[in-house]
């Protein structure tokens, strides 16, 4: 019967592993397991945390949009753009404060012809909008825009045919995610050091 021999590379690797001391093998296994588990936890935590914080940001945006649309209709009906601008500025400043920790990029009013009649804050990004997976209701549509850097919430304004467009930056979300990732990475490095020391001490005792 024909024998299947391992490749030269596999043989070389096996000879190298056999030549390494038991102390190095144990320490390598311990460090490898810690790094593997740490990497898995970091990846999963980033995904879960980003999803949770993004959903919370969307809910805050819906609450802000609801609050603004309840008052904006009267200003639009009376053609009071000054009063409407004051309302949007106050709401933007209020929700962007540290108390709410929400970065409102812009609040804009779009008329029935899809023309922007008023905007407070940054310009609306000239980018394609993608419908988010978490839509609140028919009155509030949530979109992802600017290469996933912000959410845009579009809400119909009662008593008018106008539309509110609210942009929320995801910078705060990503900053929190990156901070948690850094802390988990630091903890993983500490665990590697502890695991290395424990494995070294254990193998030193066993091989004396």
PDB file of C-alpha atoms in Angstrom:
ATOM      1  CA  UNK A   1       0.000   0.000   0.000  1.00  0.00           C
ATOM      2  CA  UNK A   2       1.318   3.401  -0.883  1.00  0.00           C
ATOM      3  CA  UNK A   3       2.465   5.498   2.060  1.00  0.00           C
ATOM      4  CA  UNK A   4       1.736   9.192   2.252  1.00  0.00           C
ATOM      5  CA  UNK A   5       4.632  11.014   3.861  1.00  0.00           C
ATOM      6  CA  UNK A   6       4.312  14.521   5.330  1.00  0.00           C
ATOM      7  CA  UNK A   7       5.770  17.333   3.340  1.00  0.00           C
ATOM      8  CA  UNK A   8       9.266  18.601   3.978  1.00  0.00           C
ATOM      9  CA  UNK A   9       7.863  21.705   5.637  1.00  0.00           C
ATOM     10  CA  UNK A  10       5.721  19.664   8.003  1.00  0.00           C
ATOM     11  CA  UNK A  11       8.661  17.431   8.862  1.00  0.00           C
ATOM     12  CA  UNK A  12      10.857  20.439   9.592  1.00  0.00           C
ATOM     13  CA  UNK A  13       8.178  21.967  11.803  1.00  0.00           C
ATOM     14  CA  UNK A  14       7.723  18.705  13.671  1.00  0.00           C
ATOM     15  CA  UNK A  15      11.478  18.335  14.249  1.00  0.00           C
ATOM     16  CA  UNK A  16      11.655  21.932  15.494  1.00  0.00           C
ATOM     17  CA  UNK A  17       8.773  21.361  17.887  1.00  0.00           C
ATOM     18  CA  UNK A  18      10.438  18.213  19.155  1.00  0.00           C
ATOM     19  CA  UNK A  19      13.685  20.019  19.794  1.00  0.00           C
ATOM     20  CA  UNK A  20      12.036  22.743  21.873  1.00  0.00           C
ATOM     21  CA  UNK A  21      12.056  22.238  25.631  1.00  0.00           C
ATOM     22  CA  UNK A  22       8.886  21.375  27.549  1.00  0.00           C
ATOM     23  CA  UNK A  23       9.109  24.744  29.295  1.00  0.00           C
ATOM     24  CA  UNK A  24       8.919  26.660  26.019  1.00  0.00           C
ATOM     25  CA  UNK A  25       6.085  24.456  24.754  1.00  0.00           C
ATOM     26  CA  UNK A  26       3.931  25.023  27.836  1.00  0.00           C
ATOM     27  CA  UNK A  27       4.544  28.771  27.837  1.00  0.00           C
ATOM     28  CA  UNK A  28       3.753  28.930  24.121  1.00  0.00           C
ATOM     29  CA  UNK A  29       0.482  27.064  24.596  1.00  0.00           C
ATOM     30  CA  UNK A  30      -0.573  29.268  27.533  1.00  0.00           C
ATOM     31  CA  UNK A  31       0.248  32.527  25.751  1.00  0.00           C
ATOM     32  CA  UNK A  32      -1.396  31.317  22.539  1.00  0.00           C
ATOM     33  CA  UNK A  33      -4.630  30.390  24.316  1.00  0.00           C
ATOM     34  CA  UNK A  34      -4.772  33.717  26.149  1.00  0.00           C
ATOM     35  CA  UNK A  35      -4.172  35.690  22.945  1.00  0.00           C
ATOM     36  CA  UNK A  36      -6.759  33.650  21.044  1.00  0.00           C
ATOM     37  CA  UNK A  37      -9.448  34.100  23.704  1.00  0.00           C
ATOM     38  CA  UNK A  38      -8.566  37.780  24.167  1.00  0.00           C
ATOM     39  CA  UNK A  39      -8.845  38.464  20.443  1.00  0.00           C
ATOM     40  CA  UNK A  40     -12.178  36.663  20.245  1.00  0.00           C
ATOM     41  CA  UNK A  41     -13.577  38.609  23.223  1.00  0.00           C
ATOM     42  CA  UNK A  42     -12.383  41.942  21.824  1.00  0.00           C
ATOM     43  CA  UNK A  43     -13.939  41.318  18.409  1.00  0.00           C
ATOM     44  CA  UNK A  44     -17.255  40.180  19.879  1.00  0.00           C
ATOM     45  CA  UNK A  45     -17.369  43.028  22.405  1.00  0.00           C
ATOM     46  CA  UNK A  46     -16.711  45.644  19.713  1.00  0.00           C
ATOM     47  CA  UNK A  47     -19.526  44.281  17.579  1.00  0.00           C
ATOM     48  CA  UNK A  48     -22.060  44.055  20.435  1.00  0.00           C
ATOM     49  CA  UNK A  49     -21.121  47.417  21.955  1.00  0.00           C
ATOM     50  CA  UNK A  50     -21.198  49.260  18.630  1.00  0.00           C
ATOM     51  CA  UNK A  51     -24.591  47.756  17.778  1.00  0.00           C
ATOM     52  CA  UNK A  52     -26.052  48.623  21.191  1.00  0.00           C
ATOM     53  CA  UNK A  53     -24.736  52.187  21.276  1.00  0.00           C
ATOM     54  CA  UNK A  54     -25.811  52.814  17.672  1.00  0.00           C
ATOM     55  CA  UNK A  55     -29.335  51.661  18.474  1.00  0.00           C
ATOM     56  CA  UNK A  56     -29.442  53.928  21.538  1.00  0.00           C
ATOM     57  CA  UNK A  57     -28.217  56.846  19.428  1.00  0.00           C
ATOM     58  CA  UNK A  58     -30.994  56.210  16.927  1.00  0.00           C
ATOM     59  CA  UNK A  59     -33.591  56.200  19.697  1.00  0.00           C
ATOM     60  CA  UNK A  60     -32.256  59.508  21.007  1.00  0.00           C
ATOM     61  CA  UNK A  61     -32.492  60.887  17.489  1.00  0.00           C
ATOM     62  CA  UNK A  62     -36.102  59.755  17.138  1.00  0.00           C
ATOM     63  CA  UNK A  63     -36.952  61.435  20.457  1.00  0.00           C
ATOM     64  CA  UNK A  64     -35.302  64.669  19.278  1.00  0.00           C
ATOM     65  CA  UNK A  65     -37.030  64.514  15.891  1.00  0.00           C
ATOM     66  CA  UNK A  66     -40.398  63.946  17.558  1.00  0.00           C
ATOM     67  CA  UNK A  67     -39.849  66.916  19.856  1.00  0.00           C
ATOM     68  CA  UNK A  68     -38.872  69.208  17.005  1.00  0.00           C
ATOM     69  CA  UNK A  69     -41.644  68.201  14.588  1.00  0.00           C
ATOM     70  CA  UNK A  70     -44.311  68.802  17.235  1.00  0.00           C
ATOM     71  CA  UNK A  71     -43.338  72.489  17.329  1.00  0.00           C
ATOM     72  CA  UNK A  72     -41.999  73.098  13.824  1.00  0.00           C
ATOM     73  CA  UNK A  73     -45.327  72.764  12.023  1.00  0.00           C
ATOM     74  CA  UNK A  74     -46.707  76.015  13.400  1.00  0.00           C
ATOM     75  CA  UNK A  75     -43.613  77.997  12.398  1.00  0.00           C
ATOM     76  CA  UNK A  76     -43.694  76.576   8.868  1.00  0.00           C
ATOM     77  CA  UNK A  77     -47.417  77.274   8.491  1.00  0.00           C
ATOM     78  CA  UNK A  78     -46.882  80.884   9.568  1.00  0.00           C
ATOM     79  CA  UNK A  79     -43.779  81.152   7.335  1.00  0.00           C
ATOM     80  CA  UNK A  80     -41.759  82.133  10.400  1.00  0.00           C
ATOM     81  CA  UNK A  81     -38.265  80.986   9.416  1.00  0.00           C
ATOM     82  CA  UNK A  82     -36.619  83.110  12.121  1.00  0.00           C
ATOM     83  CA  UNK A  83     -38.632  81.438  14.833  1.00  0.00           C
ATOM     84  CA  UNK A  84     -38.043  78.044  13.248  1.00  0.00           C
ATOM     85  CA  UNK A  85     -34.301  78.705  13.130  1.00  0.00           C
ATOM     86  CA  UNK A  86     -34.297  79.643  16.815  1.00  0.00           C
ATOM     87  CA  UNK A  87     -36.169  76.445  17.646  1.00  0.00           C
ATOM     88  CA  UNK A  88     -33.743  74.254  15.707  1.00  0.00           C
ATOM     89  CA  UNK A  89     -30.692  75.987  17.202  1.00  0.00           C
ATOM     90  CA  UNK A  90     -31.995  75.578  20.744  1.00  0.00           C
ATOM     91  CA  UNK A  91     -32.789  71.911  20.212  1.00  0.00           C
ATOM     92  CA  UNK A  92     -29.419  71.241  18.597  1.00  0.00           C
ATOM     93  CA  UNK A  93     -27.509  72.934  21.416  1.00  0.00           C
ATOM     94  CA  UNK A  94     -29.611  71.255  24.094  1.00  0.00           C
ATOM     95  CA  UNK A  95     -29.239  67.706  22.785  1.00  0.00           C
ATOM     96  CA  UNK A  96     -25.562  68.192  21.909  1.00  0.00           C
ATOM     97  CA  UNK A  97     -24.713  69.123  25.495  1.00  0.00           C
ATOM     98  CA  UNK A  98     -22.802  66.814  27.840  1.00  0.00           C
ATOM     99  CA  UNK A  99     -26.038  65.960  29.631  1.00  0.00           C
ATOM    100  CA  UNK A 100     -27.316  64.102  26.545  1.00  0.00           C
ATOM    101  CA  UNK A 101     -23.950  63.183  24.972  1.00  0.00           C
ATOM    102  CA  UNK A 102     -25.495  63.319  21.489  1.00  0.00           C
ATOM    103  CA  UNK A 103     -23.558  64.938  18.657  1.00  0.00           C
ATOM    104  CA  UNK A 104     -26.128  66.570  16.400  1.00  0.00           C
ATOM    105  CA  UNK A 105     -24.418  67.338  13.101  1.00  0.00           C
ATOM    106  CA  UNK A 106     -27.309  69.184  11.490  1.00  0.00           C
ATOM    107  CA  UNK A 107     -31.045  69.798  11.604  1.00  0.00           C
ATOM    108  CA  UNK A 108     -32.629  70.721   8.290  1.00  0.00           C
ATOM    109  CA  UNK A 109     -36.121  71.389   6.976  1.00  0.00           C
ATOM    110  CA  UNK A 110     -37.003  70.165   3.489  1.00  0.00           C
ATOM    111  CA  UNK A 111     -40.127  71.444   1.740  1.00  0.00           C
ATOM    112  CA  UNK A 112     -42.527  69.509  -0.465  1.00  0.00           C
ATOM    113  CA  UNK A 113     -40.292  70.108  -3.498  1.00  0.00           C
ATOM    114  CA  UNK A 114     -37.331  68.510  -1.666  1.00  0.00           C
ATOM    115  CA  UNK A 115     -35.580  71.857  -1.352  1.00  0.00           C
ATOM    116  CA  UNK A 116     -33.759  72.680   1.887  1.00  0.00           C
ATOM    117  CA  UNK A 117     -35.376  75.841   3.262  1.00  0.00           C
ATOM    118  CA  UNK A 118     -33.424  75.956   6.518  1.00  0.00           C
ATOM    119  CA  UNK A 119     -30.429  74.162   7.982  1.00  0.00           C
ATOM    120  CA  UNK A 120     -28.691  74.508  11.327  1.00  0.00           C
ATOM    121  CA  UNK A 121     -25.221  72.996  11.759  1.00  0.00           C
ATOM    122  CA  UNK A 122     -23.047  71.233   9.215  1.00  0.00           C
ATOM    123  CA  UNK A 123     -23.955  70.800   5.572  1.00  0.00           C
ATOM    124  CA  UNK A 124     -25.860  67.676   4.641  1.00  0.00           C
ATOM    125  CA  UNK A 125     -23.312  65.203   3.264  1.00  0.00           C
ATOM    126  CA  UNK A 126     -23.538  64.636  -0.466  1.00  0.00           C
ATOM    127  CA  UNK A 127     -23.683  60.865  -0.123  1.00  0.00           C
ATOM    128  CA  UNK A 128     -26.078  58.034  -0.776  1.00  0.00           C
ATOM    129  CA  UNK A 129     -28.425  57.172   2.095  1.00  0.00           C
ATOM    130  CA  UNK A 130     -28.942  53.584   3.175  1.00  0.00           C
ATOM    131  CA  UNK A 131     -32.035  52.581   5.093  1.00  0.00           C
ATOM    132  CA  UNK A 132     -31.138  51.378   8.579  1.00  0.00           C
ATOM    133  CA  UNK A 133     -32.233  48.036   9.992  1.00  0.00           C
ATOM    134  CA  UNK A 134     -33.880  49.776  12.964  1.00  0.00           C
ATOM    135  CA  UNK A 135     -36.763  51.923  11.765  1.00  0.00           C
ATOM    136  CA  UNK A 136     -38.993  53.374  14.416  1.00  0.00           C
ATOM    137  CA  UNK A 137     -42.237  53.924  12.521  1.00  0.00           C
ATOM    138  CA  UNK A 138     -43.649  55.191   9.240  1.00  0.00           C
ATOM    139  CA  UNK A 139     -43.245  58.768  10.535  1.00  0.00           C
ATOM    140  CA  UNK A 140     -39.542  58.320  11.264  1.00  0.00           C
ATOM    141  CA  UNK A 141     -37.135  56.818   8.744  1.00  0.00           C
ATOM    142  CA  UNK A 142     -33.551  56.161   9.831  1.00  0.00           C
ATOM    143  CA  UNK A 143     -30.746  56.150   7.268  1.00  0.00           C
ATOM    144  CA  UNK A 144     -27.015  55.478   7.398  1.00  0.00           C
ATOM    145  CA  UNK A 145     -24.945  58.067   5.542  1.00  0.00           C
ATOM    146  CA  UNK A 146     -21.447  59.427   4.988  1.00  0.00           C
ATOM    147  CA  UNK A 147     -19.707  56.038   4.921  1.00  0.00           C
ATOM    148  CA  UNK A 148     -21.447  54.927   8.122  1.00  0.00           C
ATOM    149  CA  UNK A 149     -20.165  58.009   9.972  1.00  0.00           C
ATOM    150  CA  UNK A 150     -23.626  59.330  10.850  1.00  0.00           C
ATOM    151  CA  UNK A 151     -27.309  58.502  11.045  1.00  0.00           C
ATOM    152  CA  UNK A 152     -29.911  60.660   9.333  1.00  0.00           C
ATOM    153  CA  UNK A 153     -33.444  60.600  10.683  1.00  0.00           C
ATOM    154  CA  UNK A 154     -36.183  61.851   8.383  1.00  0.00           C
ATOM    155  CA  UNK A 155     -39.477  62.722  10.040  1.00  0.00           C
ATOM    156  CA  UNK A 156     -42.657  64.141   8.544  1.00  0.00           C
ATOM    157  CA  UNK A 157     -43.808  67.430  10.094  1.00  0.00           C
ATOM    158  CA  UNK A 158     -47.504  67.538  11.087  1.00  0.00           C
ATOM    159  CA  UNK A 159     -49.812  70.059   9.383  1.00  0.00           C
ATOM    160  CA  UNK A 160     -47.328  70.462   6.529  1.00  0.00           C
ATOM    161  CA  UNK A 161     -45.808  68.524   3.664  1.00  0.00           C
ATOM    162  CA  UNK A 162     -42.323  69.363   4.890  1.00  0.00           C
ATOM    163  CA  UNK A 163     -39.713  66.929   6.146  1.00  0.00           C
ATOM    164  CA  UNK A 164     -37.299  67.161   9.050  1.00  0.00           C
ATOM    165  CA  UNK A 165     -33.801  65.827   8.377  1.00  0.00           C
ATOM    166  CA  UNK A 166     -31.700  65.237  11.464  1.00  0.00           C
ATOM    167  CA  UNK A 167     -28.035  64.175  11.283  1.00  0.00           C
ATOM    168  CA  UNK A 168     -26.415  62.416  14.245  1.00  0.00           C
ATOM    169  CA  UNK A 169     -22.668  61.829  14.273  1.00  0.00           C
ATOM    170  CA  UNK A 170     -21.401  58.391  15.297  1.00  0.00           C
ATOM    171  CA  UNK A 171     -18.078  59.828  16.472  1.00  0.00           C
ATOM    172  CA  UNK A 172     -19.077  59.482  20.126  1.00  0.00           C
ATOM    173  CA  UNK A 173     -20.118  55.874  19.598  1.00  0.00           C
ATOM    174  CA  UNK A 174     -16.848  54.956  17.915  1.00  0.00           C
ATOM    175  CA  UNK A 175     -14.822  56.802  20.574  1.00  0.00           C
ATOM    176  CA  UNK A 176     -16.490  54.730  23.295  1.00  0.00           C
ATOM    177  CA  UNK A 177     -16.005  51.503  21.348  1.00  0.00           C
ATOM    178  CA  UNK A 178     -12.322  52.278  20.762  1.00  0.00           C
ATOM    179  CA  UNK A 179     -11.797  53.156  24.425  1.00  0.00           C
ATOM    180  CA  UNK A 180     -13.316  49.868  25.578  1.00  0.00           C
ATOM    181  CA  UNK A 181     -11.250  48.014  22.962  1.00  0.00           C
ATOM    182  CA  UNK A 182      -8.061  49.614  24.269  1.00  0.00           C
ATOM    183  CA  UNK A 183      -8.922  48.620  27.837  1.00  0.00           C
ATOM    184  CA  UNK A 184      -9.638  45.030  26.823  1.00  0.00           C
ATOM    185  CA  UNK A 185      -6.386  44.936  24.880  1.00  0.00           C
ATOM    186  CA  UNK A 186      -4.496  46.199  27.933  1.00  0.00           C
ATOM    187  CA  UNK A 187      -6.173  43.558  30.120  1.00  0.00           C
ATOM    188  CA  UNK A 188      -5.219  40.894  27.572  1.00  0.00           C
ATOM    189  CA  UNK A 189      -1.579  41.979  27.731  1.00  0.00           C
ATOM    190  CA  UNK A 190      -1.672  41.806  31.530  1.00  0.00           C
ATOM    191  CA  UNK A 191      -3.147  38.308  31.338  1.00  0.00           C
ATOM    192  CA  UNK A 192      -0.409  37.287  28.895  1.00  0.00           C
ATOM    193  CA  UNK A 193       2.224  38.504  31.351  1.00  0.00           C
ATOM    194  CA  UNK A 194       0.556  36.695  34.253  1.00  0.00           C
ATOM    195  CA  UNK A 195       0.132  33.527  32.188  1.00  0.00           C
ATOM    196  CA  UNK A 196       3.749  33.668  31.064  1.00  0.00           C
ATOM    197  CA  UNK A 197       4.988  34.045  34.643  1.00  0.00           C
ATOM    198  CA  UNK A 198       2.730  31.236  35.919  1.00  0.00           C
ATOM    199  CA  UNK A 199       3.732  28.859  33.114  1.00  0.00           C
ATOM    200  CA  UNK A 200       7.410  29.650  33.596  1.00  0.00           C
ATOM    201  CA  UNK A 201       7.223  29.032  37.342  1.00  0.00           C
ATOM    202  CA  UNK A 202       5.234  25.801  36.916  1.00  0.00           C
ATOM    203  CA  UNK A 203       7.514  24.341  34.268  1.00  0.00           C
ATOM    204  CA  UNK A 204      10.579  25.392  36.263  1.00  0.00           C
ATOM    205  CA  UNK A 205       9.307  23.358  39.212  1.00  0.00           C
ATOM    206  CA  UNK A 206       8.418  20.348  37.029  1.00  0.00           C
ATOM    207  CA  UNK A 207      11.735  20.276  35.194  1.00  0.00           C
ATOM    208  CA  UNK A 208      14.050  20.745  38.168  1.00  0.00           C
TER     209      UNK A 208
END
